Short mmCIF file of C-alpha atoms and ligand atoms in Angstrom, two decimals:
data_model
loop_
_atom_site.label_atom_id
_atom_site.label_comp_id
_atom_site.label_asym_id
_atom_site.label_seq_id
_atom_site.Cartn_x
_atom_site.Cartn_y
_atom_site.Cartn_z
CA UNK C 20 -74.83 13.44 61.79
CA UNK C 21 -73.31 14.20 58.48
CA UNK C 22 -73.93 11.88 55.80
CA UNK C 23 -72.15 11.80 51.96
CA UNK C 24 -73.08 9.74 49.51
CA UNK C 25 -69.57 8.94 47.84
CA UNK C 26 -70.86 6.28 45.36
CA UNK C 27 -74.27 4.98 45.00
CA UNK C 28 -73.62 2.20 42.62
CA UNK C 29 -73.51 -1.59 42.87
CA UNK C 30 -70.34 -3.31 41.75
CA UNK C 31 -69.59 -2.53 37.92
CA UNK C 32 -70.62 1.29 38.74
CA UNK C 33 -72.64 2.94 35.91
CA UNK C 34 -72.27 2.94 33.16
CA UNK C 35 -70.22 -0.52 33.56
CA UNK C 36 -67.51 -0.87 31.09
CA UNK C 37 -68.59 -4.35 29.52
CA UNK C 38 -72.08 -3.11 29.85
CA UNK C 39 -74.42 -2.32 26.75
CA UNK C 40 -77.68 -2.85 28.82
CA UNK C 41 -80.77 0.05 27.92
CA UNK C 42 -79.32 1.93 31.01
CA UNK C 43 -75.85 1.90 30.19
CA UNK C 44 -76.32 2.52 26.58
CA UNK C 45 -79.06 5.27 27.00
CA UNK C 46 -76.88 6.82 29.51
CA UNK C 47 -73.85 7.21 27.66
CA UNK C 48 -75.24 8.39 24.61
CA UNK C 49 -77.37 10.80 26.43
CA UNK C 50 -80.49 9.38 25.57
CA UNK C 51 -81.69 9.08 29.54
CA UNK C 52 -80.48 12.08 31.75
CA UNK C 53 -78.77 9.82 33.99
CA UNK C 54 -75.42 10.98 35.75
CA UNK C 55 -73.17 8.31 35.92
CA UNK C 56 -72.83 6.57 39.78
CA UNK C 57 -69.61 5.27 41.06
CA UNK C 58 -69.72 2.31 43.36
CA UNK C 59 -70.81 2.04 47.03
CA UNK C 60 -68.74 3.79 49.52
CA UNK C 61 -70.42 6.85 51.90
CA UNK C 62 -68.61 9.01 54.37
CA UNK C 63 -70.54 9.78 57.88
CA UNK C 64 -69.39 12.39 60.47
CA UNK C 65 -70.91 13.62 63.70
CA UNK C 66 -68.82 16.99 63.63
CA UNK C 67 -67.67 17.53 59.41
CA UNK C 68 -63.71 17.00 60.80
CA UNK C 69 -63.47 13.51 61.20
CA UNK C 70 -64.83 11.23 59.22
CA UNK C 71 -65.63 7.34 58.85
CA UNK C 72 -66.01 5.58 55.45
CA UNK C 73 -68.71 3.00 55.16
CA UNK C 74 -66.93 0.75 52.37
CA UNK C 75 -63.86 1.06 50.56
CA UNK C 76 -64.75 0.73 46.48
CA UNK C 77 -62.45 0.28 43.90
CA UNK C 78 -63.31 4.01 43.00
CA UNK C 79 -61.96 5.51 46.14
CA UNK C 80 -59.35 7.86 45.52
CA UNK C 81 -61.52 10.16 42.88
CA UNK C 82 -64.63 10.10 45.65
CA UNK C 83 -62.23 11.29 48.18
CA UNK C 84 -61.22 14.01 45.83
CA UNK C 85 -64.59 14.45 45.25
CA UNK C 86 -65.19 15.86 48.70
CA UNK C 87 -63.79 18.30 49.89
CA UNK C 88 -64.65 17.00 53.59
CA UNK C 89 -61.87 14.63 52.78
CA UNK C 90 -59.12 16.22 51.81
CA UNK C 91 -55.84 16.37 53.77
CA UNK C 92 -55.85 19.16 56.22
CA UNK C 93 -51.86 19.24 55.68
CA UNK C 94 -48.90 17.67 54.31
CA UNK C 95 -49.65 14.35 55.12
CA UNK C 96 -53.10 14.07 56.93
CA UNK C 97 -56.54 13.09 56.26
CA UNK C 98 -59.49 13.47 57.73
CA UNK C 99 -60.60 9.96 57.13
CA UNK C 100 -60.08 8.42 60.67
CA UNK C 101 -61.50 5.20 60.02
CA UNK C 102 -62.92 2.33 57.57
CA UNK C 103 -66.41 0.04 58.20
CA UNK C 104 -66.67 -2.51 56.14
CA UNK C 105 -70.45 -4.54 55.75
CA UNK C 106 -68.88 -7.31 53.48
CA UNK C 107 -66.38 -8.86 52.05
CA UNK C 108 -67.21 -8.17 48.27
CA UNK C 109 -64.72 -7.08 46.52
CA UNK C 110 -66.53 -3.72 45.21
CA UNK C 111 -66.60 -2.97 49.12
CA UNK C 112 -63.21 -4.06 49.74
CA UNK C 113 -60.71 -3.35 47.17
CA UNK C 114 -60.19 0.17 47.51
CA UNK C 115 -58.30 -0.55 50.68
CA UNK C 116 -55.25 -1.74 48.33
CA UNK C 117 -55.56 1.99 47.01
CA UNK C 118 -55.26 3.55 50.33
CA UNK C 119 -51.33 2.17 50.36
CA UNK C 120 -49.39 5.23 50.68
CA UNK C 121 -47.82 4.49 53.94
CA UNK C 122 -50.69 6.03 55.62
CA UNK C 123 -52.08 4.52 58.88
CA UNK C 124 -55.52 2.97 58.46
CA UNK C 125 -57.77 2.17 61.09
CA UNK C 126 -60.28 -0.62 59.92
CA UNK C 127 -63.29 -1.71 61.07
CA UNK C 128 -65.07 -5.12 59.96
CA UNK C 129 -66.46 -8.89 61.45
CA UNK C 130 -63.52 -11.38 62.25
CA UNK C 131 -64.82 -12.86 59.40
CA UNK C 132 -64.45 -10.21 57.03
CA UNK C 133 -60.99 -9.71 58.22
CA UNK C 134 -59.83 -13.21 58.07
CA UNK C 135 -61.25 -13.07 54.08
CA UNK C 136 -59.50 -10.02 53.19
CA UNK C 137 -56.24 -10.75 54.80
CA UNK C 138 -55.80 -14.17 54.54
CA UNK C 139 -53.72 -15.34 51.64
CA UNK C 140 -53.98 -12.77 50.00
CA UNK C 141 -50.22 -11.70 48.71
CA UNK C 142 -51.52 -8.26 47.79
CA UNK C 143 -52.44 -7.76 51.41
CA UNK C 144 -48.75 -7.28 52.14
CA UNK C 145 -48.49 -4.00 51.08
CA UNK C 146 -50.78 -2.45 53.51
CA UNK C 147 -47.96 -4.33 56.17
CA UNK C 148 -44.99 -2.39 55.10
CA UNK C 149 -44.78 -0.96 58.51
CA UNK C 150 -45.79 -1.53 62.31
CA UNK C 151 -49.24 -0.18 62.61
CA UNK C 152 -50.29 0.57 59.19
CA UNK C 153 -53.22 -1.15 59.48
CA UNK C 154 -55.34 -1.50 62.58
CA UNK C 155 -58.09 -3.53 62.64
CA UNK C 156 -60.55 -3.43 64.92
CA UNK C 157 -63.17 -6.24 65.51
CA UNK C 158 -66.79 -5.32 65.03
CA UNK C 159 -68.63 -7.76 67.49
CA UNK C 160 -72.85 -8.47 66.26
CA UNK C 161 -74.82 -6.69 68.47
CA UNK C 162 -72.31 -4.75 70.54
CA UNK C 163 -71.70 -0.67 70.03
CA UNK C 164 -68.53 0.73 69.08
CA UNK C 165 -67.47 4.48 69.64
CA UNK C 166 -65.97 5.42 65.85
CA UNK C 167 -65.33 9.36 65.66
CA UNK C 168 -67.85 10.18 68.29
CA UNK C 169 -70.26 7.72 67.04
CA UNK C 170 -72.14 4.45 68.39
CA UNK C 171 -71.98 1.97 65.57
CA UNK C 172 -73.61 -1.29 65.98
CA UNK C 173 -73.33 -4.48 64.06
CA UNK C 174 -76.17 -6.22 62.65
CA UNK C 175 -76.20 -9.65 60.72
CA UNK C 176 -78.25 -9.21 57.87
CA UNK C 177 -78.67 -12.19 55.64
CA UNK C 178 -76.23 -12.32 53.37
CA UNK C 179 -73.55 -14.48 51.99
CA UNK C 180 -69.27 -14.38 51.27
CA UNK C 181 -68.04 -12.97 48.76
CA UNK C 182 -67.62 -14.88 45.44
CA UNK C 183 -64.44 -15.67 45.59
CA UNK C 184 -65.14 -17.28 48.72
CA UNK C 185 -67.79 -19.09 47.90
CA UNK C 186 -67.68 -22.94 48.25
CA UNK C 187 -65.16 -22.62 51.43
CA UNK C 188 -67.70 -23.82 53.54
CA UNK C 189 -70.74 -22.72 55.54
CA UNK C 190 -71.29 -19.12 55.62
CA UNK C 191 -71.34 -17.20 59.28
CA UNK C 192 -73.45 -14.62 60.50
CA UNK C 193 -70.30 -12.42 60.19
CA UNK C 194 -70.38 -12.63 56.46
CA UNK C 195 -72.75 -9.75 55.78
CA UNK C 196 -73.89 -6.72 58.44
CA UNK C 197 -76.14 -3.94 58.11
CA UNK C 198 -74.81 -0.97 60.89
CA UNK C 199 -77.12 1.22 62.95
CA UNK C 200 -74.82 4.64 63.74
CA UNK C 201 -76.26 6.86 67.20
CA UNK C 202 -75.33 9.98 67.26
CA UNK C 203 -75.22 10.32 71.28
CA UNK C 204 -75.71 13.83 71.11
CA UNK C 205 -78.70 14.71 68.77
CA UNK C 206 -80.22 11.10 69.58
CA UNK C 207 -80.01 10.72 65.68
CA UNK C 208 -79.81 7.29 63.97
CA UNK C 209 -78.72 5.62 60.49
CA UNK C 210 -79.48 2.02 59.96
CA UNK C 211 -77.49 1.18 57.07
CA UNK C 212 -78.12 -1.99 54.93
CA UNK C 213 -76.73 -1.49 51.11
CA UNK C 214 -76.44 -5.37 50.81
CA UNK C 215 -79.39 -7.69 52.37
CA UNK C 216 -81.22 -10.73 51.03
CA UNK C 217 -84.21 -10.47 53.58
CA UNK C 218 -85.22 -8.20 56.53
CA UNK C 219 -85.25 -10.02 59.88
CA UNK C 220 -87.50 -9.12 62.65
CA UNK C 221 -84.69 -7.40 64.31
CA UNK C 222 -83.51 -5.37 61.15
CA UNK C 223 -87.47 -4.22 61.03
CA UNK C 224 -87.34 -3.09 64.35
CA UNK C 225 -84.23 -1.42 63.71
CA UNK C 226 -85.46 0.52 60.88
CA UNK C 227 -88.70 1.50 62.64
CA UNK C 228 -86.30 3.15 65.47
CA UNK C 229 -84.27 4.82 62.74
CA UNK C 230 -83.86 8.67 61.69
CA UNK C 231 -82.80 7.15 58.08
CA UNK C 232 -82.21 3.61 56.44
CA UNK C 233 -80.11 3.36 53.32
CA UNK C 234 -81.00 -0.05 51.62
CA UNK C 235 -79.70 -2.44 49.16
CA UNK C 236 -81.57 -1.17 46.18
CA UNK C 237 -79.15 -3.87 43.74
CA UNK C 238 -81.92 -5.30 41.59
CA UNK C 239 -85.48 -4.18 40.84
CA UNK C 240 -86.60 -7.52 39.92
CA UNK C 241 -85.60 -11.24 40.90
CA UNK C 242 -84.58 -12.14 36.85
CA UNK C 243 -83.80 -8.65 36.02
CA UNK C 244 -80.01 -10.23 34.69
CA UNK C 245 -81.51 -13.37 33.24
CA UNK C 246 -84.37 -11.14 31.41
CA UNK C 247 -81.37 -8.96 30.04
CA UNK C 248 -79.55 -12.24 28.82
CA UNK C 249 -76.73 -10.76 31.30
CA UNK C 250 -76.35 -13.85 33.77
CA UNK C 251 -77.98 -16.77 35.11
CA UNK C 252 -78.30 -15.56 38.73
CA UNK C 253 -81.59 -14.43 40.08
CA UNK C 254 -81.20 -11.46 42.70
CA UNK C 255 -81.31 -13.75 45.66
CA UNK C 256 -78.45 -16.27 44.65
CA UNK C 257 -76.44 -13.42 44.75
CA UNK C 258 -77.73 -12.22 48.07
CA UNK C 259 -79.77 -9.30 47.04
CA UNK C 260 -83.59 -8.58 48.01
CA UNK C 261 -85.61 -7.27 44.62
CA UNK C 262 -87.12 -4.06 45.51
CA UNK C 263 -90.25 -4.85 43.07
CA UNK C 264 -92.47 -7.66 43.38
CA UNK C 265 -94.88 -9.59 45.59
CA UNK C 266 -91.68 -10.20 48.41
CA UNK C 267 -89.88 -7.41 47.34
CA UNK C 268 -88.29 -4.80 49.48
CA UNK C 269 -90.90 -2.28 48.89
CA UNK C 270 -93.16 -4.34 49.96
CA UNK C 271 -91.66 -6.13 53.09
CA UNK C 272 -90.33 -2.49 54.34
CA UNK C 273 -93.68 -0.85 53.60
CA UNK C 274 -94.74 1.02 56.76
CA UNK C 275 -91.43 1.46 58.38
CA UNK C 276 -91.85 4.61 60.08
CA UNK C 277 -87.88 5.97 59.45
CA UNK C 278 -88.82 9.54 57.96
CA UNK C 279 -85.88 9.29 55.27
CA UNK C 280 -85.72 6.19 53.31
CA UNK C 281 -82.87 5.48 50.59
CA UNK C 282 -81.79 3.02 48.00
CA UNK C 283 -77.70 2.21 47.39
CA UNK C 284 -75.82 0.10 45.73
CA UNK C 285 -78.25 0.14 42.23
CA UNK C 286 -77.33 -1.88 39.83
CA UNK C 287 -76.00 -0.64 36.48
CA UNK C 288 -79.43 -2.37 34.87
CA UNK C 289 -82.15 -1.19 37.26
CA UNK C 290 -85.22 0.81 35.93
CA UNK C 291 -84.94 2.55 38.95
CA UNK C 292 -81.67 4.63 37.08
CA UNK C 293 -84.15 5.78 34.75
CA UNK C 294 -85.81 8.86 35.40
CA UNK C 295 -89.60 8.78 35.36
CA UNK C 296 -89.52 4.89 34.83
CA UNK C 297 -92.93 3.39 36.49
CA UNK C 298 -90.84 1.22 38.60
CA UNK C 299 -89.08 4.93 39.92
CA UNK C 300 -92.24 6.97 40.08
CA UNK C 301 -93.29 3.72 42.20
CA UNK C 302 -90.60 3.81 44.52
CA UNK C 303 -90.66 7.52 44.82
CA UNK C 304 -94.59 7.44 45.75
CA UNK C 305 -94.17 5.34 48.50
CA UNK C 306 -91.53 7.45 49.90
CA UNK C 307 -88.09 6.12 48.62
CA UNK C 308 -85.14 8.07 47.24
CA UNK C 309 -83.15 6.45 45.23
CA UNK C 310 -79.36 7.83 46.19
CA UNK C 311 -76.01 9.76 43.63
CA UNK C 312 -72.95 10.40 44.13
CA UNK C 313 -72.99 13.90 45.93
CA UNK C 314 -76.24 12.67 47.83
CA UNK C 315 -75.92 14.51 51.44
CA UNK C 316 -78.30 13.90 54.46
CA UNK C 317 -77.94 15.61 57.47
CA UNK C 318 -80.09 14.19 60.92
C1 LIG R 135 -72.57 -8.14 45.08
O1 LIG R 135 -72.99 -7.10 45.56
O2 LIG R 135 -73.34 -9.10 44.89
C2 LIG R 135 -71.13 -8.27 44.78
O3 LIG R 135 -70.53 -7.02 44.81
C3 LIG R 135 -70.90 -8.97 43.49
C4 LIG R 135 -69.44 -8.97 43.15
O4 LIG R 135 -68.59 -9.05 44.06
O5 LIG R 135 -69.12 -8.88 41.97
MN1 LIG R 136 -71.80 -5.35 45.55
ZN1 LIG R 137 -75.55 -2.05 32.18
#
């Protein structure tokens, strides 16, 4: 299984152009050697000719050119042969809208998802301009769907809807998944979770079975935006396990016995972006990598 790390940011990418945090400002003027990270979006492929995009960000045409896995093998063509989608956020969502050019697109996501994306949504429309131009196919919790030569599973992981629909009602297990991808022929497996607010039993036992886990490395600490004066919002009102701290990530996912272990979607103001920070030497001592664009794995 062939894995490319597209983007490795959260949403806002980094730097993040309203952003004057340390990172952002130490990265731009150099101070930090920190390459900047566009947001969340990796490509996976069992064979290196078709592919399947985990994500859609609002970055996506410049990662497909990017990678030269992805680029058209003629006149009109790409190797892209499908779209997963864990959420509904909008940095995981929007580059869908750039994928327009009358090019059929093959989408994978919850019902829920789906119905968030599509519904009422005017802009929607011009991914209908013709019969077939978008196919979506339902992703069902627990049950294994062949994508590309691939088994990829659905897991809820706690989560919660995007913001903008927050307040329309209870949220549904459908609202955020984690994927575990089998690779029926090497017996490999990713379990991929870039956005989770806690690990479930079954997520643990997931990861403990898995070859490699990405996971949501958003926020080192619970007040990291409050302690910046950036927001009022501790990590887990918006959804998003700390790594550091007493019931942080590190700690809850300490022991799992996947050999490759990997933190996405890093927010623009995590210490973790800073090379040789304590909180990075940290996570890098007990095993972590923290993940850039251009990041391959191979199982
Ligand atoms: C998140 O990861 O919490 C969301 O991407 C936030 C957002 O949609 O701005
Ligand atoms: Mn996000
Ligand atoms: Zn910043």
């Amino acid at each position: 299984m062939h894995i490319k790390v597209l983007g490795a940011a959260a949403g806002g990418g980094f730097p993040q152009w309203n952003c004057g945090c340390p990172n952002c400002r130490d990265a731009r003027s150099g101070a930090i050697a920190a390459k900047p990270l566009t947001q969340e979006c990796v490509a996976v492929s069992a064979d290196t000719e078709r592919w399947f995009l985990l994500n859609a960000s609002p970055e996506i045409r410049s990662q497909i050119e990017s990678f030269r896995g992805l680029h058209p093998r003629g006149p009109r063509h790409s190797p892209i042969a499908g779209i997963v989608l864990t959420n509904g956020d909008l940095d995981h969502c929007l580059g869908l809208l750039s994928l327009r050019e009358s090019h059929p697109l093959v989408i994978y996501a919850t019902e829920r998802v789906r119905r968030g994306f599509t519904e009422g949504n005017v802009l929607y429309r011009t991914l209908q301009r013709f019969p077939g131009q978008v196919t979506w196919r339902t992703l069902e919790l627990g049950k294994e769907t062949d994508i590309v030569g691939l088994a990829v599973e659905a897991l809820p992981a706690p989560g919660k809807p995007p913001i903008h629909l927050e307040g329309d009602g209870v949220s549904d297990p459908g609202d955020n998944i984690g994927l575990l991808v089998r690779d029926p022929n090497t017996r490999k497996r990713l379990a991929y979770f870039s956005a989770a607010a806690a690990v479930t039993s079954a997520m643990r036992a997931a990861f403990d079975r898995a070859d490699c886990v990405f996971f949501d490395g958003t926020f080192w600490a619970s007040d990291e935006l409050i302690a910046l004066g950036l927001g009022d919002k501790r990590a887990e009102q918006m959804a998003h396990l700390p790594v550091g701290g007493e019931d942080g990530s590190l700690r809850a996912l300490a022991g799992v016995r996947a050999p490759k272990r990997i933190y996405i979607h890093v927010n623009n103001t995590n210490p973790l972006l800073r090379p040789r920070s304590p909180e990075r030497v940290r996570a890098e001592a007990e095993g972590w990598e923290i993940a850039y664009d251009g990041m391959e794995v191979s199982l």
